[in-house]
JSON list of C-alpha atoms in Angstrom, two decimals:
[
{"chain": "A", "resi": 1, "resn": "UNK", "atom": "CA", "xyz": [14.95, -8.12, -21.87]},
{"chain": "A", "resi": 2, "resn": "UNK", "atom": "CA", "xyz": [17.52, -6.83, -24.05]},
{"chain": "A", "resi": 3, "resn": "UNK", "atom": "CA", "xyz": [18.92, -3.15, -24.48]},
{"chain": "A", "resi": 4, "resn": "UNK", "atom": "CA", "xyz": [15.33, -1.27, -23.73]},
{"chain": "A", "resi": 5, "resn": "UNK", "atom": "CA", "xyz": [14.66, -3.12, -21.10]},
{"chain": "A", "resi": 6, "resn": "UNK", "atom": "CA", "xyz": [18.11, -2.97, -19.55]},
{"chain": "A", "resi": 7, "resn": "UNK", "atom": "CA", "xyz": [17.27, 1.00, -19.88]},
{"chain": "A", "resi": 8, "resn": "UNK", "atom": "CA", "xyz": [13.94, 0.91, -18.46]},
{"chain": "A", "resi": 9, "resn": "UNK", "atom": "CA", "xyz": [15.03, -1.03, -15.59]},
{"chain": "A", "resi": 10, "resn": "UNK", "atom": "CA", "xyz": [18.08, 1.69, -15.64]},
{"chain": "A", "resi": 11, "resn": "UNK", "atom": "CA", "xyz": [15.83, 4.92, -15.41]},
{"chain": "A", "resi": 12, "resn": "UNK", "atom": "CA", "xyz": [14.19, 3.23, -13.03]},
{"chain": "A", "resi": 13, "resn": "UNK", "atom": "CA", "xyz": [16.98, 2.12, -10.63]},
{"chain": "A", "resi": 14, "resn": "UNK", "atom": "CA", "xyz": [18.26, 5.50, -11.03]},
{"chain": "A", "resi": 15, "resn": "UNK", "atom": "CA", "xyz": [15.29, 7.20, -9.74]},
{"chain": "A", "resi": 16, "resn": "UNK", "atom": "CA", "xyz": [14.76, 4.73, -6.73]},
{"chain": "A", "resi": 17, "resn": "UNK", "atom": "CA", "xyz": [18.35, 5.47, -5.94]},
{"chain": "A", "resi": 18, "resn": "UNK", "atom": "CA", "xyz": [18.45, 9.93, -6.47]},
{"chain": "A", "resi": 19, "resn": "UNK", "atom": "CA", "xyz": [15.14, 9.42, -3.92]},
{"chain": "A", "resi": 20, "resn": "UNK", "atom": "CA", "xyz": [17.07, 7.20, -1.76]},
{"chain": "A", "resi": 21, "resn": "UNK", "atom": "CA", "xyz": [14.35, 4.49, -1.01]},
{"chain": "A", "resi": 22, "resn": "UNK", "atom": "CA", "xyz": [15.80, 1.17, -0.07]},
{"chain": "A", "resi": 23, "resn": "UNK", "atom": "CA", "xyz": [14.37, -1.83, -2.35]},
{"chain": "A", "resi": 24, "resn": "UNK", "atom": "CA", "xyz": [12.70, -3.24, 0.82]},
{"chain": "A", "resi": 25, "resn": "UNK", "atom": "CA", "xyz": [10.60, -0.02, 1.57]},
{"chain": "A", "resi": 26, "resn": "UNK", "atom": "CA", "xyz": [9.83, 0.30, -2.63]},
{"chain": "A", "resi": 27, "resn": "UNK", "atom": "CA", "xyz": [8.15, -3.38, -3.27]},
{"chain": "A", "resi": 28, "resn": "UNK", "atom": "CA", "xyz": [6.55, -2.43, 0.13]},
{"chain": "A", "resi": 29, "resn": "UNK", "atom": "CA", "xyz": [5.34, 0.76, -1.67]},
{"chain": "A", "resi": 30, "resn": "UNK", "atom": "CA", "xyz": [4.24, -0.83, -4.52]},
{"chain": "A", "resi": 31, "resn": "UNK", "atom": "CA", "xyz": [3.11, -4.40, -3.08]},
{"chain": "A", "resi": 32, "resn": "UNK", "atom": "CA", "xyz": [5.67, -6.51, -4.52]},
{"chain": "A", "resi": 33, "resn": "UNK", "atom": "CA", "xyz": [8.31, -8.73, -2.86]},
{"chain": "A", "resi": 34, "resn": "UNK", "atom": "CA", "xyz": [11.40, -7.55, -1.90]},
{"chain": "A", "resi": 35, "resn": "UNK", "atom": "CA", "xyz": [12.91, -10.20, -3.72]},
{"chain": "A", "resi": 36, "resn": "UNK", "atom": "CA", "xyz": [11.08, -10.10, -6.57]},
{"chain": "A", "resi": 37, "resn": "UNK", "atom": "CA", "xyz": [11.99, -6.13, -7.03]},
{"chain": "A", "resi": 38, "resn": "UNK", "atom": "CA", "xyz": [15.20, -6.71, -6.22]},
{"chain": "A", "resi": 39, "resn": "UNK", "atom": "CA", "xyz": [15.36, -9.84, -9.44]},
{"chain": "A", "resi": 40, "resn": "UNK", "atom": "CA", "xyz": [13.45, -7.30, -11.77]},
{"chain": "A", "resi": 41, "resn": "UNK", "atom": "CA", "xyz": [15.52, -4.10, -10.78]},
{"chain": "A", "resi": 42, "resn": "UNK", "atom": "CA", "xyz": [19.29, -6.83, -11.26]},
{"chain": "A", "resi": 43, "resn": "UNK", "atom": "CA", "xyz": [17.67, -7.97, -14.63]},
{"chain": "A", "resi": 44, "resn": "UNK", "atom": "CA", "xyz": [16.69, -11.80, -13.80]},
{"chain": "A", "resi": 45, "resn": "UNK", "atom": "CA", "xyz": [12.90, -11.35, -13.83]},
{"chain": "A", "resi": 46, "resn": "UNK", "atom": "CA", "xyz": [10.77, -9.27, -16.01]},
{"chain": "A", "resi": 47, "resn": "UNK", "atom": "CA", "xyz": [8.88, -6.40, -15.46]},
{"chain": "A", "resi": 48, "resn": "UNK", "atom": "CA", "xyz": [5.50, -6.89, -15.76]},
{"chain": "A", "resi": 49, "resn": "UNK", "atom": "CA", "xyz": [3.19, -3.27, -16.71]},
{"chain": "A", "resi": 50, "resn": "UNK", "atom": "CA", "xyz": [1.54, -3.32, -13.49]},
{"chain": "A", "resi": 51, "resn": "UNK", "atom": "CA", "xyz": [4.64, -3.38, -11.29]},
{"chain": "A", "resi": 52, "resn": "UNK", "atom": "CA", "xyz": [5.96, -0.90, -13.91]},
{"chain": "A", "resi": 53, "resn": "UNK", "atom": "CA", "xyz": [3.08, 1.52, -13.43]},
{"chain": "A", "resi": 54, "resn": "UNK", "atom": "CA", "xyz": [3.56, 1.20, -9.94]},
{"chain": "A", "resi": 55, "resn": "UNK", "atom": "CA", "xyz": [6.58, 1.96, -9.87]},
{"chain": "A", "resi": 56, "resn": "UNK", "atom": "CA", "xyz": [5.97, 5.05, -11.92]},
{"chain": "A", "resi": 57, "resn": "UNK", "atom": "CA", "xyz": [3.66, 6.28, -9.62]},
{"chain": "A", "resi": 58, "resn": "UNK", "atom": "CA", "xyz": [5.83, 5.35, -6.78]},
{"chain": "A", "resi": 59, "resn": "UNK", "atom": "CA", "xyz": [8.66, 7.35, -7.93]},
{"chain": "A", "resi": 60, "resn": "UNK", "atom": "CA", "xyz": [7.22, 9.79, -9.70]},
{"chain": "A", "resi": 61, "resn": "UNK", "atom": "CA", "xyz": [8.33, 9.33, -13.11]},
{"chain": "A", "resi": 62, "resn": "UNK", "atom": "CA", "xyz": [6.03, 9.99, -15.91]},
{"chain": "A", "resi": 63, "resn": "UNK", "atom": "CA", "xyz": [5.78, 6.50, -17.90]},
{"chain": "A", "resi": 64, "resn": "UNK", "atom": "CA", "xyz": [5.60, 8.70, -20.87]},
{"chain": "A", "resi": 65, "resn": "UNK", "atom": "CA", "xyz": [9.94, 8.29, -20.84]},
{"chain": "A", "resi": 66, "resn": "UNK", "atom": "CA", "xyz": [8.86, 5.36, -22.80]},
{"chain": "A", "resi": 67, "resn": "UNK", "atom": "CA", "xyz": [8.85, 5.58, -26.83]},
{"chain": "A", "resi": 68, "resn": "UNK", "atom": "CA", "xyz": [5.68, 4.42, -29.29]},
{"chain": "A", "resi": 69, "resn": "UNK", "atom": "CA", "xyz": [9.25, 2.77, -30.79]},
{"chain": "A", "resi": 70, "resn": "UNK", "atom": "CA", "xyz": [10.69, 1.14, -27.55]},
{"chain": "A", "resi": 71, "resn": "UNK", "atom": "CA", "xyz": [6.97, 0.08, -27.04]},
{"chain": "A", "resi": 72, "resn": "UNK", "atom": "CA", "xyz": [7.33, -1.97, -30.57]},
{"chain": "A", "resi": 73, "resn": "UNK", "atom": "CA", "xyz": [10.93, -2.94, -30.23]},
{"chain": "A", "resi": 74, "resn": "UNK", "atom": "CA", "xyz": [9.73, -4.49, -27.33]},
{"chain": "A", "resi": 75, "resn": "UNK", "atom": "CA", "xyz": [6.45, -5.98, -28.63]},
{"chain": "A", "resi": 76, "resn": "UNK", "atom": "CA", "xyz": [7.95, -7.20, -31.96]},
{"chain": "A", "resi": 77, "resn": "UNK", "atom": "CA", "xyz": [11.00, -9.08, -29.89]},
{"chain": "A", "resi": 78, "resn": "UNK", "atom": "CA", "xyz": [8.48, -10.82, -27.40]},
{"chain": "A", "resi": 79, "resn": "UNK", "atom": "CA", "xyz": [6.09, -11.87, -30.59]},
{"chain": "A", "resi": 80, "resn": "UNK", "atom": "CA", "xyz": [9.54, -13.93, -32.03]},
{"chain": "A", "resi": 81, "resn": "UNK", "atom": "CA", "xyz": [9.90, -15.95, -28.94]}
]
């Protein structure tokens, strides 16, 4: 995922944590599994928009935290694979 997505999944993790909701009762929030948070939030899955909305709205973080240029960084980087 590289940097931005390392600090995505970073503002995220940080969020879940300052709220103190266990992984198990987030994906239960959002309608994920467990285990499949828990691989996205440690890095070894990627995030898809949906679960990141979600999780957004779950947390109550406005997705707006992420840049028109993290949104191309991202976009340009997944176009080269």
């Amino acid at each position: 995922q590289g940097n931005d997505g390392r600090n995505v999944v970073k503002a995220i993790e940080r969020a879940r944590r300052e709220r103190g909701i266990p992984i198990a009762e987030l994906a239960r929030r959002i309608g994920v599994d467990r285990k499949r948070l828990w691989r996205v939030l440690n890095m070894e899955r990627r995030m898809r928009v949906e679960e990141f909305l979600a999780l957004c709205v779950a947390l109550r973080i406005d997705p707006r935290f992420i840049t028109r240029e993290l949104v191309r960084e991202v976009a340009e980087r997944s176009l080269l694979k």
